[in-house]
Amino acid sequence: SVTRARFKAAIEFWAMLDHPNFVHIFSAIETNETLGFVMELIQGHSLRQLITTQGKLSQTQAIDYFLQVAKALSFAHARNILHRKLSPENIVVRSDQSVKLLGLGALRHVCLERNITPTNLCIGKPKYMAPEQFQGRYSVQTDQYMWGAALYEVITGRPPFIADNLRNLLRMHCQERPISPKSLNPDISQEV
């Protein structure tokens, strides 16, 4: 089935991401009835959990996490792999403050056949999605936009745009500028 082919492709792409900030996959499991994988055990808290308990993270924490995720994305993008679903839920912070990216099912190689992962398939969390994602278009810049939107929430305690429905959220992402992060968190330096 197409779903099975997508999942197999995602496992193969994720296995290519041998980087300290991506969760490692050790092996794939495939039978007639089952398709799965064995991955490393990640113990820690998602950025969502940290935002929920702390409200917002310190500038030092946010920058540290930002750089770790940025390095992981750069590694993936150098291999033509897009994450497509970055959000605070898919980023886990371990006790040693290292960050691990999750979200295997959304991975896509930029050259993958459209019949396996159609380009018009809308994947992502709307609060963080780049405008082109709503139309099913993805690029390196899409991942960067999503991570920027997630970072905004990490450092301010709220997403860049809040709307009562998907249409208004899309309009805001396309036409509006978010409130200055510094006005929501005066502790943010001018450089950040």
mmCIF file of C-alpha atoms in Angstrom:
data_model
loop_
_atom_site.group_PDB
_atom_site.id
_atom_site.type_symbol
_atom_site.label_atom_id
_atom_site.label_comp_id
_atom_site.label_asym_id
_atom_site.label_seq_id
_atom_site.Cartn_x
_atom_site.Cartn_y
_atom_site.Cartn_z
ATOM 1 C CA SER A 1 0.000 0.000 0.000
ATOM 2 C CA VAL A 2 1.013 3.640 -0.402
ATOM 3 C CA THR A 3 0.926 4.183 3.380
ATOM 4 C CA ARG A 4 3.315 1.270 3.893
ATOM 5 C CA ALA A 5 5.642 2.600 1.186
ATOM 6 C CA ARG A 6 5.636 6.061 2.817
ATOM 7 C CA PHE A 7 6.440 4.573 6.208
ATOM 8 C CA LYS A 8 9.256 2.421 4.789
ATOM 9 C CA ALA A 9 10.719 5.451 3.008
ATOM 10 C CA ALA A 10 10.562 7.505 6.222
ATOM 11 C CA ILE A 11 12.405 4.769 8.137
ATOM 12 C CA GLU A 12 15.105 4.650 5.451
ATOM 13 C CA PHE A 13 15.515 8.443 5.499
ATOM 14 C CA TRP A 14 15.613 8.585 9.284
ATOM 15 C CA ALA A 15 18.295 5.880 9.315
ATOM 16 C CA MET A 16 20.417 8.224 7.149
ATOM 17 C CA LEU A 17 20.297 10.878 9.877
ATOM 18 C CA ASP A 18 23.240 9.701 11.963
ATOM 19 C CA HIS A 19 23.502 12.897 13.983
ATOM 20 C CA PRO A 20 23.581 13.362 17.771
ATOM 21 C CA ASN A 21 20.389 15.443 17.728
ATOM 22 C CA PHE A 22 18.236 12.938 15.836
ATOM 23 C CA VAL A 23 16.797 9.905 17.569
ATOM 24 C CA HIS A 24 18.711 6.877 16.306
ATOM 25 C CA ILE A 25 16.975 3.968 14.610
ATOM 26 C CA PHE A 26 18.680 0.653 15.224
ATOM 27 C CA SER A 27 16.705 -1.650 12.964
ATOM 28 C CA ALA A 28 13.541 -1.983 10.921
ATOM 29 C CA ILE A 29 10.990 -4.772 11.365
ATOM 30 C CA GLU A 30 8.890 -5.961 8.448
ATOM 31 C CA THR A 31 6.523 -8.898 8.201
ATOM 32 C CA ASN A 32 3.407 -9.402 6.107
ATOM 33 C CA GLU A 33 1.306 -7.872 8.881
ATOM 34 C CA THR A 34 3.729 -5.485 10.586
ATOM 35 C CA LEU A 35 6.093 -2.679 9.736
ATOM 36 C CA GLY A 36 8.006 -1.002 12.529
ATOM 37 C CA PHE A 37 11.385 -0.041 13.867
ATOM 38 C CA VAL A 38 13.540 -0.155 16.970
ATOM 39 C CA MET A 39 14.844 3.207 18.129
ATOM 40 C CA GLU A 40 16.914 4.452 21.034
ATOM 41 C CA LEU A 41 15.114 5.129 24.278
ATOM 42 C CA ILE A 42 14.860 8.856 24.862
ATOM 43 C CA GLN A 43 14.256 10.003 28.400
ATOM 44 C CA GLY A 44 13.526 13.644 28.985
ATOM 45 C CA HIS A 45 10.846 16.249 28.453
ATOM 46 C CA SER A 46 9.465 17.644 25.240
ATOM 47 C CA LEU A 47 9.780 21.368 24.657
ATOM 48 C CA ARG A 48 5.966 21.398 24.952
ATOM 49 C CA GLN A 49 6.228 20.030 28.490
ATOM 50 C CA LEU A 50 8.903 22.587 29.370
ATOM 51 C CA ILE A 51 6.797 25.459 27.985
ATOM 52 C CA THR A 52 3.764 24.171 29.886
ATOM 53 C CA THR A 53 5.623 23.985 33.201
ATOM 54 C CA GLN A 54 7.874 27.056 32.803
ATOM 55 C CA GLY A 55 5.704 29.292 30.611
ATOM 56 C CA LYS A 56 8.760 30.259 28.589
ATOM 57 C CA LEU A 57 12.393 29.285 28.608
ATOM 58 C CA SER A 58 15.337 31.501 29.431
ATOM 59 C CA GLN A 59 17.177 33.091 26.552
ATOM 60 C CA THR A 60 20.227 30.931 27.294
ATOM 61 C CA GLN A 61 18.166 27.716 27.226
ATOM 62 C CA ALA A 62 16.322 28.770 24.072
ATOM 63 C CA ILE A 63 19.511 29.623 22.175
ATOM 64 C CA ASP A 64 21.169 26.367 23.225
ATOM 65 C CA TYR A 65 18.185 24.328 22.018
ATOM 66 C CA PHE A 66 17.832 26.463 18.897
ATOM 67 C CA LEU A 67 21.430 25.804 17.842
ATOM 68 C CA GLN A 68 21.168 22.063 18.462
ATOM 69 C CA VAL A 69 18.023 21.794 16.336
ATOM 70 C CA ALA A 70 19.522 24.063 13.661
ATOM 71 C CA LYS A 71 22.586 21.806 13.393
ATOM 72 C CA ALA A 72 20.368 18.728 13.085
ATOM 73 C CA LEU A 73 18.276 20.387 10.376
ATOM 74 C CA SER A 74 21.391 21.484 8.511
ATOM 75 C CA PHE A 75 22.624 17.878 8.598
ATOM 76 C CA ALA A 76 19.289 16.598 7.229
ATOM 77 C CA HIS A 77 19.036 19.318 4.591
ATOM 78 C CA ALA A 78 22.557 18.544 3.345
ATOM 79 C CA ARG A 79 21.162 15.062 2.594
ATOM 80 C CA ASN A 80 18.035 16.506 0.898
ATOM 81 C CA ILE A 81 15.782 15.333 3.736
ATOM 82 C CA LEU A 82 13.030 17.583 5.078
ATOM 83 C CA HIS A 83 11.527 17.148 8.529
ATOM 84 C CA ARG A 84 8.171 18.838 7.718
ATOM 85 C CA LYS A 85 6.709 18.606 11.240
ATOM 86 C CA LEU A 86 8.846 20.582 13.652
ATOM 87 C CA SER A 87 7.030 21.596 16.802
ATOM 88 C CA PRO A 88 7.707 21.684 20.550
ATOM 89 C CA GLU A 89 6.070 18.239 20.783
ATOM 90 C CA ASN A 90 8.704 16.680 18.475
ATOM 91 C CA ILE A 91 11.746 18.012 20.317
ATOM 92 C CA VAL A 92 12.877 16.258 23.494
ATOM 93 C CA VAL A 93 15.369 17.728 25.964
ATOM 94 C CA ARG A 94 17.324 15.149 27.929
ATOM 95 C CA SER A 95 18.712 15.601 31.453
ATOM 96 C CA ASP A 96 22.154 16.506 30.023
ATOM 97 C CA GLN A 97 20.417 19.327 28.050
ATOM 98 C CA SER A 98 21.024 17.641 24.706
ATOM 99 C CA VAL A 99 18.125 17.830 22.271
ATOM 100 C CA LYS A 100 16.668 14.985 20.217
ATOM 101 C CA LEU A 101 14.352 15.433 17.246
ATOM 102 C CA LEU A 102 11.413 13.069 16.752
ATOM 103 C CA GLY A 103 8.771 12.978 14.027
ATOM 104 C CA LEU A 104 9.857 10.153 11.767
ATOM 105 C CA GLY A 105 6.566 9.818 9.878
ATOM 106 C CA ALA A 106 6.776 13.274 8.324
ATOM 107 C CA LEU A 107 10.255 12.954 6.788
ATOM 108 C CA ARG A 108 10.526 13.352 3.042
ATOM 109 C CA HIS A 109 13.413 13.265 0.617
ATOM 110 C CA VAL A 110 13.153 16.187 -1.786
ATOM 111 C CA CYS A 111 13.461 13.825 -4.776
ATOM 112 C CA LEU A 112 11.008 11.143 -3.615
ATOM 113 C CA GLU A 113 8.381 10.120 -6.137
ATOM 114 C CA ARG A 114 5.094 11.983 -5.746
ATOM 115 C CA ASN A 115 3.031 8.799 -5.757
ATOM 116 C CA ILE A 116 4.745 7.811 -2.504
ATOM 117 C CA THR A 117 4.610 11.190 -0.770
ATOM 118 C CA PRO A 118 2.485 13.583 -2.785
ATOM 119 C CA THR A 119 3.795 17.136 -2.838
ATOM 120 C CA ASN A 120 0.315 18.466 -2.086
ATOM 121 C CA LEU A 121 0.018 16.470 1.151
ATOM 122 C CA CYS A 122 -0.374 19.005 3.971
ATOM 123 C CA ILE A 123 1.769 17.882 6.916
ATOM 124 C CA GLY A 124 2.579 19.849 10.040
ATOM 125 C CA LYS A 125 1.069 21.601 13.017
ATOM 126 C CA PRO A 126 -0.765 24.715 11.785
ATOM 127 C CA LYS A 127 0.553 26.962 14.583
ATOM 128 C CA TYR A 128 4.085 26.504 13.216
ATOM 129 C CA MET A 129 3.506 25.877 9.504
ATOM 130 C CA ALA A 130 5.013 28.077 6.815
ATOM 131 C CA PRO A 131 2.442 29.582 4.432
ATOM 132 C CA GLU A 132 3.456 27.245 1.583
ATOM 133 C CA GLN A 133 2.862 24.185 3.791
ATOM 134 C CA PHE A 134 -0.856 24.888 3.799
ATOM 135 C CA GLN A 135 -0.668 24.209 0.030
ATOM 136 C CA GLY A 136 1.447 21.080 0.475
ATOM 137 C CA ARG A 137 4.718 22.678 -0.688
ATOM 138 C CA TYR A 138 7.924 22.084 1.279
ATOM 139 C CA SER A 139 11.542 23.188 1.139
ATOM 140 C CA VAL A 140 14.507 23.736 3.420
ATOM 141 C CA GLN A 141 13.026 27.149 4.199
ATOM 142 C CA THR A 142 9.792 25.476 5.338
ATOM 143 C CA ASP A 143 11.670 23.595 8.062
ATOM 144 C CA GLN A 144 13.488 26.795 9.019
ATOM 145 C CA TYR A 145 10.202 28.710 9.288
ATOM 146 C CA MET A 146 8.671 25.988 11.477
ATOM 147 C CA TRP A 147 11.645 25.987 13.807
ATOM 148 C CA GLY A 148 11.570 29.803 13.977
ATOM 149 C CA ALA A 149 7.870 29.707 14.879
ATOM 150 C CA ALA A 150 8.533 27.061 17.555
ATOM 151 C CA LEU A 151 11.462 29.092 18.921
ATOM 152 C CA TYR A 152 9.162 32.119 19.160
ATOM 153 C CA GLU A 153 6.902 30.116 21.458
ATOM 154 C CA VAL A 154 9.823 28.669 23.425
ATOM 155 C CA ILE A 155 11.151 32.139 24.238
ATOM 156 C CA THR A 156 7.856 34.028 24.635
ATOM 157 C CA GLY A 157 5.540 31.345 25.998
ATOM 158 C CA ARG A 158 3.044 31.668 23.121
ATOM 159 C CA PRO A 159 3.017 30.847 19.386
ATOM 160 C CA PRO A 160 3.572 33.683 16.897
ATOM 161 C CA PHE A 161 -0.084 33.650 15.798
ATOM 162 C CA ILE A 162 -3.265 32.694 17.620
ATOM 163 C CA ALA A 163 -6.481 32.367 15.621
ATOM 164 C CA ASP A 164 -9.951 30.927 16.124
ATOM 165 C CA ASN A 165 -9.836 28.853 12.931
ATOM 166 C CA LEU A 166 -7.437 27.466 10.326
ATOM 167 C CA ARG A 167 -8.343 30.041 7.658
ATOM 168 C CA ASN A 168 -7.506 32.970 9.948
ATOM 169 C CA LEU A 169 -4.298 31.261 11.037
ATOM 170 C CA LEU A 170 -3.217 30.834 7.403
ATOM 171 C CA ARG A 171 -4.055 34.489 6.695
ATOM 172 C CA MET A 172 -1.995 35.587 9.672
ATOM 173 C CA HIS A 173 0.997 33.474 8.623
ATOM 174 C CA CYS A 174 0.788 34.937 5.102
ATOM 175 C CA GLN A 175 -0.019 38.588 5.807
ATOM 176 C CA GLU A 176 0.827 39.599 9.352
ATOM 177 C CA ARG A 177 3.915 40.067 11.450
ATOM 178 C CA PRO A 178 3.897 38.484 14.900
ATOM 179 C CA ILE A 179 4.084 40.686 17.980
ATOM 180 C CA SER A 180 7.687 41.564 18.757
ATOM 181 C CA PRO A 181 9.078 38.801 20.985
ATOM 182 C CA LYS A 182 10.749 41.458 23.137
ATOM 183 C CA SER A 183 7.370 43.012 23.946
ATOM 184 C CA LEU A 184 6.217 39.599 25.248
ATOM 185 C CA ASN A 185 9.475 38.843 27.050
ATOM 186 C CA PRO A 186 11.528 41.943 27.963
ATOM 187 C CA ASP A 187 14.426 39.692 29.033
ATOM 188 C CA ILE A 188 15.164 38.842 25.390
ATOM 189 C CA SER A 189 18.268 40.683 24.182
ATOM 190 C CA GLN A 190 18.071 42.968 21.170
ATOM 191 C CA GLU A 191 20.406 40.619 19.249
ATOM 192 C CA VAL A 192 18.034 37.674 19.688
#
